[in-house]
Amino acid sequence: MTSFPNVYENYLPEHVQPPSNRNTQEEYPPPYPSAGGDYPPPYSSVGAGQYPPYPYPSTASAQYQPYYIPAQGPTHPPTQITQRNVPHQKPARSCSPQRKTYCCVISLFLTLSALGIGAYVILRFVKDSPTGSSSSHCQAVVTRCNGISECADNSDELGCVRFSGTSSQLEVYGWQDKRWLPVCYTAWSPSLADKTCKQLGYRSSYQTQGTTGQPSSSLVVNTTKQITNIQSVLSNSLQCTTKETVSLKCIDCGKRIKTSGRIVGGVPALLGKWPWQVSLHYKSRHVCGGTIISEDWVVTAGHCFFEDEAFDPSKWKVYSGFISQRQLSGATLRYVSKITSHRSYSSDTNDYDIALMKLQKPLEFTAQVRPACLPTYNQEFPHGMACWITGFGRTKEGATSTSDILLEATVNIIGSGTCNRRRIYNGAVTQRMICAGKLSGGVDSCQGDSGGPLVCEVSGTWYLAGVTSWGHGCARINRPGVYAQVTQLSNWMFSQMEANSN
Ligand code: ARG
C-alpha cells in the first residue's frame, strides 16, 4: 500500500497506456496478475457495463451467442434480393424454383436473426433475475427459485435470497412474480432464520426481527409446506397481515473489539484494528489479501488465481489475526478446501474480479479474527465517502517487495461518473467496479494488496465495499485504485456459498 506523496515525472495525464505497453510493469512473482491486472483495461468496443449480458452463466459461451448473431447478420442481405425482385415480380410470397436456394438461405438467416434477437431480449429481461443458469443437466422447463431443484447442480435454486436496505430486509426472488419480494413476518421463526442463513452458507443466523414497511406485494411463509430451502415454503401474498416484513442478519460482523492505543500518521495498523484482513500465501509467499466474511469463507480477487495451478486449494494458506509477515507464528492459519472464482472474470477488462475461498476448518472469532459485513445489495457508498484500505502490498509503485507489516490508509470513494472521465479511466470502470483513492495521488493500494478490503464504516459497523482489483500504477495523480464492487457481486457470493455449503 502506498500512502505518501508520490509524484511521477513520466505521468501521462491524457491517456492510458496502450495495450502494447501493458507489460512494462508486469513481473513474477505471481502476486500480480499475469495479464494487465494493474493497468486500465483496454477501452474495447464492447460496452464495459453491458458485457457480458448475463452475470454468471455456467454456459457462458452459449449465453453470449445470441448477442452476436444479429450483429453478424446474413451474408446476403435481404434488401439486395428484394431489389432484384421488385421491378418485374410481385413481392414474392412463395419461392419460384430458381429462387428456392436464395429463399431458403434468406429464411434461414431471418429465422436465426429473429431467434438471436429474441434470445438477446430475454437475456436483457432476466438480467435482474437471480443466479444460476439453466445448463445442460436441467429439466426441459426450469423455474428459478420455485423451491424445486430442476437442475442436477441445483443452479436454478441458487441466488434466490438477498438482503436490502439499512434494516437488512430479507428478499426472496418470487418465481410467480419474477421479481424480488420481501417476506411477511407473520409465521416467521428463529428456526426459519437459521435455515435461511445456513442455506446461504453461514453457520446460523445472528439477528432476525420484523420491520414495518408497506410492501405492495410480498411472500408469506406457508407452515404446512415441507422445507427444502426458504423459497420452498413461501407463496405470494398481496400484503402482510401485520405490515411487518422480515429483517435478517446472518452474522455478527463489521465490529472491532477495542484495540488499545492509536495510529499516528496513519500507516502501520494495530493488531485487531482490521480483524477481517487475511494474507493469502501461495506456495508459501504472500501474494494477495483477502477478507473474512464468515467462519468458513474468505473473499478475494479473481486475478489472484493467475495460473491454472493456483486453482489448486492445496497451494494456498490463509493467515489471519496478525500484522507482521515476520511473525506468522502468532497468526491463525487455515488451509483451503475450495476455490471459486467468478466465471465472467476477464483479465482483459478486470470485470468481475472476485473469488471465494472456503476454509478447511472454520475460524474461531476473537478480537483479532472477525468478519467484515457484506453490504446489502442496494447499499450505497457515495462519492466522497471516506473509507479504508489495508494490506501487505508494496509501499511504492515498482518496489520489489511487499510490506512486512499490515498498512492502512484512508481513501475516498470516487463515483463512477468521475472515475470514467477521459482523463481518469476513460470508460474502463464497469458496474462491477468502484473507485477509491485520492485524485491528487499519493495514497493507494498497490501490488500485493489485491483481494484485500476496501471497508467503510456506517453507524459503527464496517462494510466491505470493495475488493482490491486494479489501478494504473500506484498512487498516481488521476489514477485511483479500482475495486470489485461487492454490492454488485454479493448475489454471486451467496450463490457460491450456498452451492458449496456442505
Ligand atoms: N492488482 C494488484 C495486486 O495484484 C492491486 C493493484 C491495485 N492498484 C492500485 N493502483 N490501486 O495486488
Short mmCIF file of C-alpha atoms and ligand atoms in Angstrom, two decimals:
data_model
loop_
_atom_site.label_atom_id
_atom_site.label_comp_id
_atom_site.label_asym_id
_atom_site.label_seq_id
_atom_site.Cartn_x
_atom_site.Cartn_y
_atom_site.Cartn_z
CA MET A 1 0.00 0.00 0.00
CA THR A 2 1.31 3.35 -0.99
CA SER A 3 0.44 6.18 1.34
CA PHE A 4 2.82 9.03 0.93
CA PRO A 5 3.07 11.90 -1.52
CA ASN A 6 4.32 10.45 -4.72
CA VAL A 7 4.76 12.34 -7.95
CA TYR A 8 5.85 10.64 -11.09
CA GLU A 9 7.56 12.55 -13.83
CA ASN A 10 6.59 10.13 -16.52
CA TYR A 11 2.97 10.61 -15.67
CA LEU A 12 0.75 10.72 -18.75
CA PRO A 13 -2.23 12.86 -17.93
CA GLU A 14 -4.20 12.48 -21.09
CA HIS A 15 -4.47 8.85 -21.88
CA VAL A 16 -3.65 5.46 -20.58
CA GLN A 17 -1.04 3.09 -21.82
CA PRO A 18 -1.99 1.28 -24.97
CA PRO A 19 -2.28 -2.47 -24.56
CA SER A 20 1.18 -2.99 -26.07
CA ASN A 21 2.73 -1.15 -23.15
CA ARG A 22 0.80 -3.03 -20.61
CA ASN A 23 3.58 -5.46 -19.85
CA THR A 24 6.12 -2.94 -18.76
CA GLN A 25 5.37 -3.38 -15.10
CA GLU A 26 4.46 -6.97 -15.03
CA GLU A 27 6.63 -9.32 -13.22
CA TYR A 28 6.89 -12.53 -11.44
CA PRO A 29 6.15 -13.47 -8.62
CA PRO A 30 2.52 -14.03 -9.14
CA PRO A 31 1.06 -11.80 -6.57
CA TYR A 32 0.32 -9.73 -9.52
CA PRO A 33 -1.94 -10.57 -12.34
CA SER A 34 -0.27 -12.10 -15.32
CA ALA A 35 -2.29 -10.09 -17.78
CA GLY A 36 -2.72 -6.44 -17.25
CA GLY A 37 -4.22 -6.50 -13.81
CA ASP A 38 -2.58 -3.29 -12.85
CA TYR A 39 -3.37 -1.36 -15.92
CA PRO A 40 -6.57 0.10 -17.03
CA PRO A 41 -8.28 -2.38 -19.24
CA PRO A 42 -8.24 -1.67 -22.95
CA TYR A 43 -11.11 0.53 -23.86
CA SER A 44 -12.63 -2.03 -26.08
CA SER A 45 -15.64 -1.57 -28.24
CA VAL A 46 -17.55 -3.97 -26.06
CA GLY A 47 -19.63 -1.81 -23.76
CA ALA A 48 -17.95 -2.32 -20.43
CA GLY A 49 -21.17 -2.00 -18.50
CA GLN A 50 -23.23 -4.39 -20.52
CA TYR A 51 -20.95 -7.22 -21.44
CA PRO A 52 -21.38 -9.94 -20.61
CA PRO A 53 -25.12 -9.61 -20.79
CA TYR A 54 -25.71 -12.15 -18.09
CA PRO A 55 -23.98 -12.11 -14.72
CA TYR A 56 -22.70 -15.58 -14.12
CA PRO A 57 -23.60 -18.13 -16.68
CA SER A 58 -22.40 -21.66 -16.29
CA THR A 59 -22.72 -21.98 -20.02
CA ALA A 60 -21.05 -18.72 -20.79
CA SER A 61 -20.45 -19.05 -24.48
CA ALA A 62 -23.93 -20.34 -25.15
CA GLN A 63 -25.42 -17.43 -23.25
CA TYR A 64 -23.49 -14.81 -25.14
CA GLN A 65 -24.14 -16.24 -28.51
CA PRO A 66 -27.45 -14.55 -29.17
CA TYR A 67 -25.78 -11.25 -28.66
CA TYR A 68 -23.60 -11.79 -31.64
CA ILE A 69 -25.88 -13.47 -34.12
CA PRO A 70 -27.78 -10.32 -35.03
CA ALA A 71 -24.59 -8.34 -35.30
CA GLN A 72 -23.07 -10.65 -37.86
CA GLY A 73 -26.14 -10.71 -39.97
CA PRO A 74 -26.81 -12.64 -43.12
CA THR A 75 -24.15 -12.82 -45.78
CA HIS A 76 -26.70 -11.91 -48.47
CA PRO A 77 -28.64 -9.02 -47.04
CA PRO A 78 -32.35 -9.43 -47.76
CA THR A 79 -32.51 -5.94 -49.29
CA GLN A 80 -30.36 -6.92 -52.25
CA ILE A 81 -32.61 -9.75 -53.15
CA THR A 82 -35.73 -7.65 -52.71
CA GLN A 83 -34.41 -5.02 -55.05
CA ARG A 84 -33.75 -7.55 -57.74
CA ASN A 85 -37.22 -8.90 -57.31
CA VAL A 86 -39.03 -5.64 -57.37
CA PRO A 87 -39.14 -4.43 -60.98
CA HIS A 88 -40.90 -7.33 -62.65
CA GLN A 89 -42.24 -9.54 -59.98
CA LYS A 90 -44.76 -9.02 -57.32
CA PRO A 91 -43.25 -9.28 -53.86
CA ALA A 92 -42.53 -12.95 -53.64
CA ARG A 93 -44.61 -14.78 -51.12
CA SER A 94 -43.64 -18.18 -52.39
CA CYS A 95 -40.32 -19.24 -53.83
CA SER A 96 -40.01 -19.93 -57.52
CA PRO A 97 -37.80 -22.98 -58.19
CA GLN A 98 -34.78 -20.96 -59.36
CA ARG A 99 -35.02 -18.71 -56.32
CA LYS A 100 -35.54 -21.57 -53.95
CA THR A 101 -31.98 -21.68 -52.70
CA TYR A 102 -31.92 -17.92 -52.14
CA CYS A 103 -35.23 -18.04 -50.38
CA CYS A 104 -34.14 -20.86 -48.13
CA VAL A 105 -30.95 -19.07 -47.26
CA ILE A 106 -32.85 -15.87 -46.54
CA SER A 107 -35.47 -17.55 -44.40
CA LEU A 108 -32.75 -19.38 -42.52
CA PHE A 109 -30.95 -16.13 -41.80
CA LEU A 110 -34.12 -14.33 -40.88
CA THR A 111 -35.09 -17.12 -38.52
CA LEU A 112 -31.63 -17.18 -36.96
CA SER A 113 -31.62 -13.41 -36.60
CA ALA A 114 -35.06 -13.43 -35.06
CA LEU A 115 -34.01 -16.17 -32.65
CA GLY A 116 -30.88 -14.26 -31.81
CA ILE A 117 -32.72 -11.02 -31.17
CA GLY A 118 -35.35 -12.89 -29.17
CA ALA A 119 -32.75 -14.58 -27.01
CA TYR A 120 -30.93 -11.28 -26.54
CA VAL A 121 -34.14 -9.58 -25.43
CA ILE A 122 -34.85 -12.41 -22.99
CA LEU A 123 -31.35 -12.19 -21.60
CA ARG A 124 -31.70 -8.48 -21.05
CA PHE A 125 -35.04 -9.10 -19.41
CA VAL A 126 -33.76 -11.68 -16.93
CA LYS A 127 -30.65 -9.69 -16.13
CA ASP A 128 -32.03 -8.81 -12.73
CA SER A 129 -33.18 -12.31 -12.01
CA PRO A 130 -31.17 -14.41 -9.60
CA THR A 131 -28.13 -16.53 -10.10
CA GLY A 132 -27.85 -19.90 -11.53
CA SER A 133 -28.46 -20.65 -15.11
CA SER A 134 -30.11 -23.39 -16.96
CA SER A 135 -27.38 -25.70 -18.01
CA SER A 136 -27.45 -28.91 -19.96
CA HIS A 137 -28.26 -31.05 -16.95
CA CYS A 138 -31.51 -29.25 -16.26
CA GLN A 139 -35.01 -30.43 -16.95
CA ALA A 140 -36.69 -29.06 -20.06
CA VAL A 141 -38.70 -26.49 -18.15
CA VAL A 142 -36.89 -24.72 -15.38
CA THR A 143 -38.47 -22.24 -12.99
CA ARG A 144 -35.99 -20.27 -10.97
CA CYS A 145 -36.46 -20.09 -7.22
CA ASN A 146 -39.66 -22.12 -7.00
CA GLY A 147 -38.13 -24.35 -4.34
CA ILE A 148 -37.84 -27.30 -6.67
CA SER A 149 -34.42 -28.24 -7.90
CA GLU A 150 -34.75 -28.82 -11.62
CA CYS A 151 -31.06 -28.90 -12.48
CA ALA A 152 -28.60 -31.56 -11.37
CA ASP A 153 -26.37 -28.91 -9.78
CA ASN A 154 -29.33 -27.11 -8.17
CA SER A 155 -28.32 -23.99 -10.13
CA ASP A 156 -31.94 -22.98 -10.70
CA GLU A 157 -32.37 -22.60 -6.93
CA LEU A 158 -29.20 -20.68 -6.17
CA GLY A 159 -29.01 -16.93 -5.65
CA CYS A 160 -32.68 -16.63 -4.72
CA VAL A 161 -32.07 -14.73 -1.48
CA ARG A 162 -30.72 -11.23 -0.90
CA PHE A 163 -30.76 -8.50 1.74
CA SER A 164 -31.91 -4.97 1.21
CA GLY A 165 -31.92 -1.62 2.93
CA THR A 166 -30.47 -0.47 6.23
CA SER A 167 -32.58 -2.98 8.14
CA SER A 168 -31.18 -5.88 6.10
CA GLN A 169 -34.62 -6.84 4.90
CA LEU A 170 -34.82 -10.37 3.59
CA GLU A 171 -35.87 -10.60 -0.05
CA VAL A 172 -36.56 -13.76 -1.97
CA TYR A 173 -36.99 -13.99 -5.72
CA GLY A 174 -40.64 -14.79 -6.28
CA TRP A 175 -40.98 -17.32 -9.07
CA GLN A 176 -44.55 -16.30 -9.83
CA ASP A 177 -43.97 -12.55 -9.96
CA LYS A 178 -40.45 -12.95 -11.30
CA ARG A 179 -39.18 -10.26 -9.01
CA TRP A 180 -37.61 -9.82 -5.60
CA LEU A 181 -40.12 -9.67 -2.76
CA PRO A 182 -39.91 -9.17 0.99
CA VAL A 183 -41.16 -11.87 3.36
CA CYS A 184 -44.01 -11.31 5.81
CA TYR A 185 -43.01 -11.54 9.43
CA THR A 186 -46.19 -13.48 10.23
CA ALA A 187 -45.27 -17.14 10.72
CA TRP A 188 -41.56 -16.32 10.54
CA SER A 189 -39.47 -18.06 13.18
CA PRO A 190 -35.92 -18.25 14.55
CA SER A 191 -35.68 -21.69 13.07
CA LEU A 192 -36.51 -20.35 9.60
CA ALA A 193 -33.94 -17.62 10.12
CA ASP A 194 -31.30 -20.24 10.90
CA LYS A 195 -32.31 -22.36 7.94
CA THR A 196 -32.15 -19.38 5.58
CA CYS A 197 -28.69 -18.41 6.80
CA LYS A 198 -27.44 -22.00 6.63
CA GLN A 199 -28.77 -22.19 3.11
CA LEU A 200 -26.55 -19.21 2.25
CA GLY A 201 -23.51 -20.94 3.70
CA TYR A 202 -23.49 -19.37 7.16
CA ARG A 203 -23.43 -21.42 10.35
CA SER A 204 -26.64 -19.96 11.75
CA SER A 205 -28.50 -16.67 11.89
CA TYR A 206 -27.45 -13.77 14.07
CA GLN A 207 -30.49 -11.49 14.35
CA THR A 208 -33.97 -11.52 12.97
CA GLN A 209 -36.93 -9.26 13.60
CA GLY A 210 -39.96 -7.72 11.98
CA THR A 211 -39.67 -4.28 10.42
CA THR A 212 -42.55 -2.12 9.43
CA GLY A 213 -42.99 -1.15 5.84
CA GLN A 214 -45.81 -1.27 3.34
CA PRO A 215 -44.73 -3.63 0.66
CA SER A 216 -47.20 -3.69 -2.19
CA SER A 217 -46.55 -7.37 -2.60
CA SER A 218 -44.71 -9.94 -0.55
CA LEU A 219 -44.16 -13.59 0.17
CA VAL A 220 -45.66 -15.38 3.10
CA VAL A 221 -44.46 -18.46 4.96
CA ASN A 222 -46.69 -21.44 4.44
CA THR A 223 -46.16 -23.53 7.58
CA THR A 224 -47.72 -26.64 6.12
CA LYS A 225 -45.09 -26.99 3.43
CA GLN A 226 -42.08 -29.23 3.73
CA ILE A 227 -38.89 -27.13 3.79
CA THR A 228 -36.06 -27.90 1.40
CA ASN A 229 -34.96 -24.28 1.05
CA ILE A 230 -36.54 -20.98 2.05
CA GLN A 231 -38.19 -20.48 -1.33
CA SER A 232 -39.97 -23.83 -0.98
CA VAL A 233 -42.11 -22.57 1.91
CA LEU A 234 -43.04 -19.19 0.50
CA SER A 235 -46.04 -18.23 -1.53
CA ASN A 236 -47.40 -15.00 -2.91
CA SER A 237 -49.42 -12.69 -0.76
CA LEU A 238 -50.77 -9.25 -1.52
CA GLN A 239 -49.92 -7.79 1.83
CA CYS A 240 -48.53 -8.92 5.14
CA THR A 241 -51.30 -9.10 7.76
CA THR A 242 -49.23 -7.21 10.31
CA LYS A 243 -47.48 -4.99 7.73
CA GLU A 244 -44.23 -6.30 9.12
CA THR A 245 -41.56 -7.87 6.97
CA VAL A 246 -38.54 -9.96 7.92
CA SER A 247 -35.17 -8.41 8.67
CA LEU A 248 -32.36 -10.90 8.87
CA LYS A 249 -28.66 -10.79 9.66
CA CYS A 250 -26.71 -13.99 9.37
CA ILE A 251 -23.56 -12.98 11.19
CA ASP A 252 -22.22 -10.63 13.83
CA CYS A 253 -19.88 -8.71 11.58
CA GLY A 254 -18.07 -5.48 10.98
CA LYS A 255 -17.27 -4.87 14.62
CA ARG A 256 -13.85 -4.44 16.06
CA ILE A 257 -13.25 -5.23 19.66
CA LYS A 258 -11.49 -2.19 21.12
CA THR A 259 -7.85 -2.06 20.17
CA SER A 260 -5.52 -0.45 22.68
CA GLY A 261 -3.53 2.62 21.60
CA ARG A 262 -3.91 4.86 18.45
CA ILE A 263 -2.39 5.16 14.97
CA VAL A 264 -0.46 8.40 14.47
CA GLY A 265 0.30 9.43 10.94
CA GLY A 266 -1.79 6.53 9.80
CA VAL A 267 0.47 3.91 8.35
CA PRO A 268 1.10 0.70 10.27
CA ALA A 269 -2.04 -0.94 11.56
CA LEU A 270 -2.61 -2.16 15.07
CA LEU A 271 -3.44 -5.75 15.75
CA GLY A 272 -7.20 -6.14 15.89
CA LYS A 273 -8.00 -2.96 14.05
CA TRP A 274 -8.74 -4.75 10.78
CA PRO A 275 -9.61 -8.21 12.08
CA TRP A 276 -11.13 -9.30 8.74
CA GLN A 277 -7.87 -8.83 6.83
CA VAL A 278 -6.14 -12.02 5.76
CA SER A 279 -2.93 -12.69 3.90
CA LEU A 280 -3.12 -15.35 1.21
CA HIS A 281 0.08 -17.30 0.76
CA TYR A 282 0.57 -19.15 -2.49
CA LYS A 283 3.43 -21.63 -2.40
CA SER A 284 4.39 -20.10 0.93
CA ARG A 285 4.57 -16.49 -0.21
CA HIS A 286 2.19 -13.64 0.37
CA VAL A 287 0.53 -12.92 -2.95
CA CYS A 288 -2.84 -11.43 -2.19
CA GLY A 289 -5.01 -10.07 0.56
CA GLY A 290 -8.46 -11.29 1.41
CA THR A 291 -11.38 -10.54 3.70
CA ILE A 292 -13.07 -12.83 6.20
CA ILE A 293 -16.83 -12.79 5.63
CA SER A 294 -17.80 -15.81 7.73
CA GLU A 295 -16.22 -18.62 9.74
CA ASP A 296 -15.77 -20.58 6.54
CA TRP A 297 -15.35 -18.07 3.74
CA VAL A 298 -12.78 -15.54 2.64
CA VAL A 299 -13.36 -13.26 -0.32
CA THR A 300 -10.51 -12.21 -2.58
CA ALA A 301 -9.85 -11.11 -6.16
CA GLY A 302 -10.35 -13.35 -9.18
CA HIS A 303 -6.99 -12.31 -10.58
CA CYS A 304 -5.19 -13.83 -7.58
CA PHE A 305 -5.68 -17.14 -9.42
CA PHE A 306 -3.39 -16.06 -12.18
CA GLU A 307 -2.31 -19.53 -13.33
CA ASP A 308 -4.02 -22.91 -13.55
CA GLU A 309 -2.08 -24.29 -10.63
CA ALA A 310 -3.39 -21.51 -8.43
CA PHE A 311 -6.83 -23.07 -8.57
CA ASP A 312 -5.41 -25.96 -6.54
CA PRO A 313 -6.53 -25.26 -2.97
CA SER A 314 -3.57 -27.16 -1.51
CA LYS A 315 -1.19 -24.48 -2.81
CA TRP A 316 -2.70 -21.85 -0.53
CA LYS A 317 -2.57 -20.86 3.11
CA VAL A 318 -4.77 -18.28 4.76
CA TYR A 319 -3.23 -16.30 7.62
CA SER A 320 -5.36 -14.13 9.85
CA GLY A 321 -5.10 -12.30 13.16
CA PHE A 322 -1.59 -10.92 12.67
CA ILE A 323 0.09 -7.76 11.44
CA SER A 324 3.64 -8.81 10.61
CA GLN A 325 4.69 -11.32 7.98
CA ARG A 326 7.79 -11.95 10.10
CA GLN A 327 5.68 -13.17 12.96
CA LEU A 328 3.45 -15.66 11.28
CA SER A 329 3.85 -17.93 14.28
CA GLY A 330 1.34 -15.73 16.07
CA ALA A 331 -1.12 -15.91 13.20
CA THR A 332 -4.10 -18.18 12.76
CA LEU A 333 -3.52 -20.50 9.83
CA ARG A 334 -6.20 -22.15 7.77
CA TYR A 335 -5.95 -24.34 4.72
CA VAL A 336 -8.29 -24.03 1.79
CA SER A 337 -10.80 -26.64 0.71
CA LYS A 338 -12.39 -24.89 -2.25
CA ILE A 339 -11.67 -22.00 -4.60
CA THR A 340 -14.41 -20.49 -6.69
CA SER A 341 -13.65 -17.63 -8.98
CA HIS A 342 -16.23 -15.69 -10.99
CA ARG A 343 -16.77 -17.25 -14.40
CA SER A 344 -17.20 -13.89 -16.02
CA TYR A 345 -13.91 -12.57 -14.70
CA SER A 346 -11.94 -11.12 -17.57
CA SER A 347 -8.24 -10.48 -17.33
CA ASP A 348 -8.60 -8.04 -20.23
CA THR A 349 -11.09 -5.75 -18.56
CA ASN A 350 -10.75 -6.92 -14.92
CA ASP A 351 -14.51 -7.13 -14.81
CA TYR A 352 -15.98 -9.49 -12.18
CA ASP A 353 -12.66 -9.63 -10.34
CA ILE A 354 -13.88 -11.68 -7.40
CA ALA A 355 -13.31 -15.12 -5.93
CA LEU A 356 -14.13 -17.04 -2.78
CA MET A 357 -12.05 -19.44 -0.75
CA LYS A 358 -13.64 -21.93 1.56
CA LEU A 359 -11.58 -22.83 4.60
CA GLN A 360 -10.93 -26.43 5.56
CA LYS A 361 -11.71 -25.67 9.17
CA PRO A 362 -13.90 -22.83 10.45
CA LEU A 363 -12.25 -19.80 12.01
CA GLU A 364 -12.81 -19.11 15.66
CA PHE A 365 -13.63 -15.46 16.03
CA THR A 366 -11.56 -13.49 18.51
CA ALA A 367 -10.65 -9.83 18.90
CA GLN A 368 -8.05 -10.34 16.14
CA VAL A 369 -10.05 -12.55 13.80
CA ARG A 370 -13.50 -11.34 12.83
CA PRO A 371 -15.63 -10.93 9.71
CA ALA A 372 -16.45 -7.73 7.83
CA CYS A 373 -20.09 -7.26 6.82
CA LEU A 374 -21.25 -7.73 3.28
CA PRO A 375 -23.26 -4.71 2.23
CA THR A 376 -26.89 -5.16 1.29
CA TYR A 377 -27.38 -5.33 -2.46
CA ASN A 378 -28.65 -1.74 -2.71
CA GLN A 379 -26.32 -0.18 -0.15
CA GLU A 380 -24.58 2.89 -1.48
CA PHE A 381 -21.09 4.12 -0.85
CA PRO A 382 -21.43 7.64 -2.15
CA HIS A 383 -18.87 9.75 -3.92
CA GLY A 384 -16.60 11.38 -1.40
CA MET A 385 -17.24 8.92 1.42
CA ALA A 386 -14.12 8.24 3.47
CA CYS A 387 -13.28 4.54 3.63
CA TRP A 388 -10.20 2.47 4.43
CA ILE A 389 -7.90 0.16 2.58
CA THR A 390 -5.48 -2.25 4.22
CA GLY A 391 -2.88 -4.66 3.01
CA PHE A 392 0.62 -6.10 2.90
CA GLY A 393 1.22 -4.80 -0.61
CA ARG A 394 4.06 -2.72 -1.97
CA THR A 395 4.66 0.63 -0.36
CA LYS A 396 5.69 2.21 -3.62
CA GLU A 397 5.00 1.67 -7.29
CA GLY A 398 7.72 -0.50 -8.73
CA ALA A 399 9.00 -1.65 -5.34
CA THR A 400 10.47 -5.10 -5.46
CA SER A 401 8.87 -6.47 -2.34
CA THR A 402 5.65 -6.28 -0.45
CA SER A 403 5.24 -4.89 3.06
CA ASP A 404 6.16 -6.89 6.14
CA ILE A 405 3.60 -5.12 8.20
CA LEU A 406 -0.05 -4.51 7.62
CA LEU A 407 -0.63 -0.97 6.39
CA GLU A 408 -3.78 1.09 6.39
CA ALA A 409 -4.81 4.22 4.57
CA THR A 410 -7.95 6.24 4.21
CA VAL A 411 -9.29 6.86 0.72
CA ASN A 412 -12.39 8.49 -0.70
CA ILE A 413 -14.98 6.79 -2.84
CA ILE A 414 -14.90 8.19 -6.35
CA GLY A 415 -18.17 7.93 -8.24
CA SER A 416 -18.06 6.02 -11.50
CA GLY A 417 -19.03 9.13 -13.45
CA THR A 418 -15.88 10.83 -12.26
CA CYS A 419 -13.76 7.71 -12.45
CA ASN A 420 -14.77 7.07 -16.04
CA ARG A 421 -13.81 10.56 -17.18
CA ARG A 422 -11.50 10.76 -20.14
CA ARG A 423 -8.60 11.95 -18.03
CA ILE A 424 -9.12 9.26 -15.44
CA TYR A 425 -10.13 5.79 -16.59
CA ASN A 426 -11.94 6.80 -19.73
CA GLY A 427 -14.82 4.34 -19.54
CA ALA A 428 -12.94 1.32 -18.24
CA VAL A 429 -14.79 1.22 -14.94
CA THR A 430 -17.71 -1.20 -15.23
CA GLN A 431 -20.69 -1.58 -12.93
CA ARG A 432 -18.85 -4.32 -11.08
CA MET A 433 -16.16 -1.83 -10.05
CA ILE A 434 -15.91 1.00 -7.56
CA CYS A 435 -13.09 3.55 -7.47
CA ALA A 436 -11.47 4.87 -4.34
CA GLY A 437 -8.38 6.90 -3.72
CA LYS A 438 -7.12 10.42 -3.99
CA LEU A 439 -7.17 12.06 -7.41
CA SER A 440 -4.22 14.12 -6.25
CA GLY A 441 -2.24 10.89 -5.87
CA GLY A 442 -0.09 9.71 -3.01
CA VAL A 443 -2.42 7.23 -1.33
CA ASP A 444 -3.46 3.98 -2.90
CA SER A 445 -3.38 0.24 -2.77
CA CYS A 446 -0.62 -1.39 -4.78
CA GLN A 447 0.65 -4.79 -5.95
CA GLY A 448 0.12 -7.36 -3.23
CA ASP A 449 -2.90 -5.61 -1.79
CA SER A 450 -5.17 -7.27 -4.31
CA GLY A 451 -8.07 -9.22 -2.95
CA GLY A 452 -7.91 -7.22 0.27
CA PRO A 453 -10.61 -5.00 1.68
CA LEU A 454 -11.93 -1.54 0.97
CA VAL A 455 -14.16 -1.08 4.02
CA CYS A 456 -16.48 1.74 5.03
CA GLU A 457 -17.97 2.39 8.42
CA VAL A 458 -21.70 3.00 8.60
CA SER A 459 -23.21 3.60 12.06
CA GLY A 460 -20.37 1.82 13.81
CA THR A 461 -20.37 -1.21 11.52
CA TRP A 462 -17.74 -1.92 8.87
CA TYR A 463 -18.92 -3.00 5.44
CA LEU A 464 -16.89 -4.47 2.63
CA ALA A 465 -17.47 -2.01 -0.19
CA GLY A 466 -14.74 -3.29 -2.46
CA VAL A 467 -12.10 -5.90 -3.16
CA THR A 468 -8.75 -4.51 -4.30
CA SER A 469 -8.51 -5.13 -8.02
CA TRP A 470 -6.50 -2.81 -10.26
CA GLY A 471 -5.12 0.61 -10.96
CA HIS A 472 -2.74 2.27 -13.36
CA GLY A 473 0.49 2.19 -11.44
CA CYS A 474 0.07 3.04 -7.78
CA ALA A 475 -0.90 6.34 -6.17
CA ARG A 476 -0.55 8.32 -9.39
CA ILE A 477 -2.42 11.53 -9.97
CA ASN A 478 -5.82 10.84 -11.55
CA ARG A 479 -5.27 7.09 -11.31
CA PRO A 480 -7.19 5.92 -8.25
CA GLY A 481 -7.49 2.33 -7.15
CA VAL A 482 -10.28 0.28 -8.65
CA TYR A 483 -12.05 -2.28 -6.53
CA ALA A 484 -14.52 -5.04 -7.32
CA GLN A 485 -17.86 -3.64 -6.19
CA VAL A 486 -19.28 -6.01 -3.59
CA THR A 487 -22.88 -4.79 -3.77
CA GLN A 488 -22.93 -5.92 -7.40
CA LEU A 489 -21.33 -9.26 -6.65
CA SER A 490 -22.87 -10.35 -3.36
CA ASN A 491 -25.57 -12.38 -5.08
CA TRP A 492 -22.88 -14.32 -6.83
CA MET A 493 -21.12 -14.78 -3.48
CA PHE A 494 -24.26 -16.11 -1.83
CA SER A 495 -24.90 -18.47 -4.69
CA GLN A 496 -21.37 -19.85 -4.40
CA MET A 497 -21.53 -20.14 -0.65
CA GLU A 498 -24.86 -21.89 -0.97
CA ALA A 499 -23.64 -24.26 -3.67
CA ASN A 500 -20.62 -25.19 -1.55
CA SER A 501 -22.15 -25.14 1.89
CA ASN A 502 -21.56 -28.79 2.72
N1 ARG B 1 -3.53 -5.84 -8.97
C1 ARG B 1 -2.81 -5.51 -7.79
C2 ARG B 1 -2.48 -6.75 -7.00
O1 ARG B 1 -2.46 -7.81 -7.58
C3 ARG B 1 -3.51 -4.45 -7.00
C4 ARG B 1 -3.40 -3.20 -7.70
C5 ARG B 1 -4.11 -2.10 -7.09
N2 ARG B 1 -3.58 -0.97 -7.73
C6 ARG B 1 -3.88 0.26 -7.43
N3 ARG B 1 -3.26 1.21 -8.01
N4 ARG B 1 -4.77 0.52 -6.53
O2 ARG B 1 -2.10 -6.70 -5.87
#
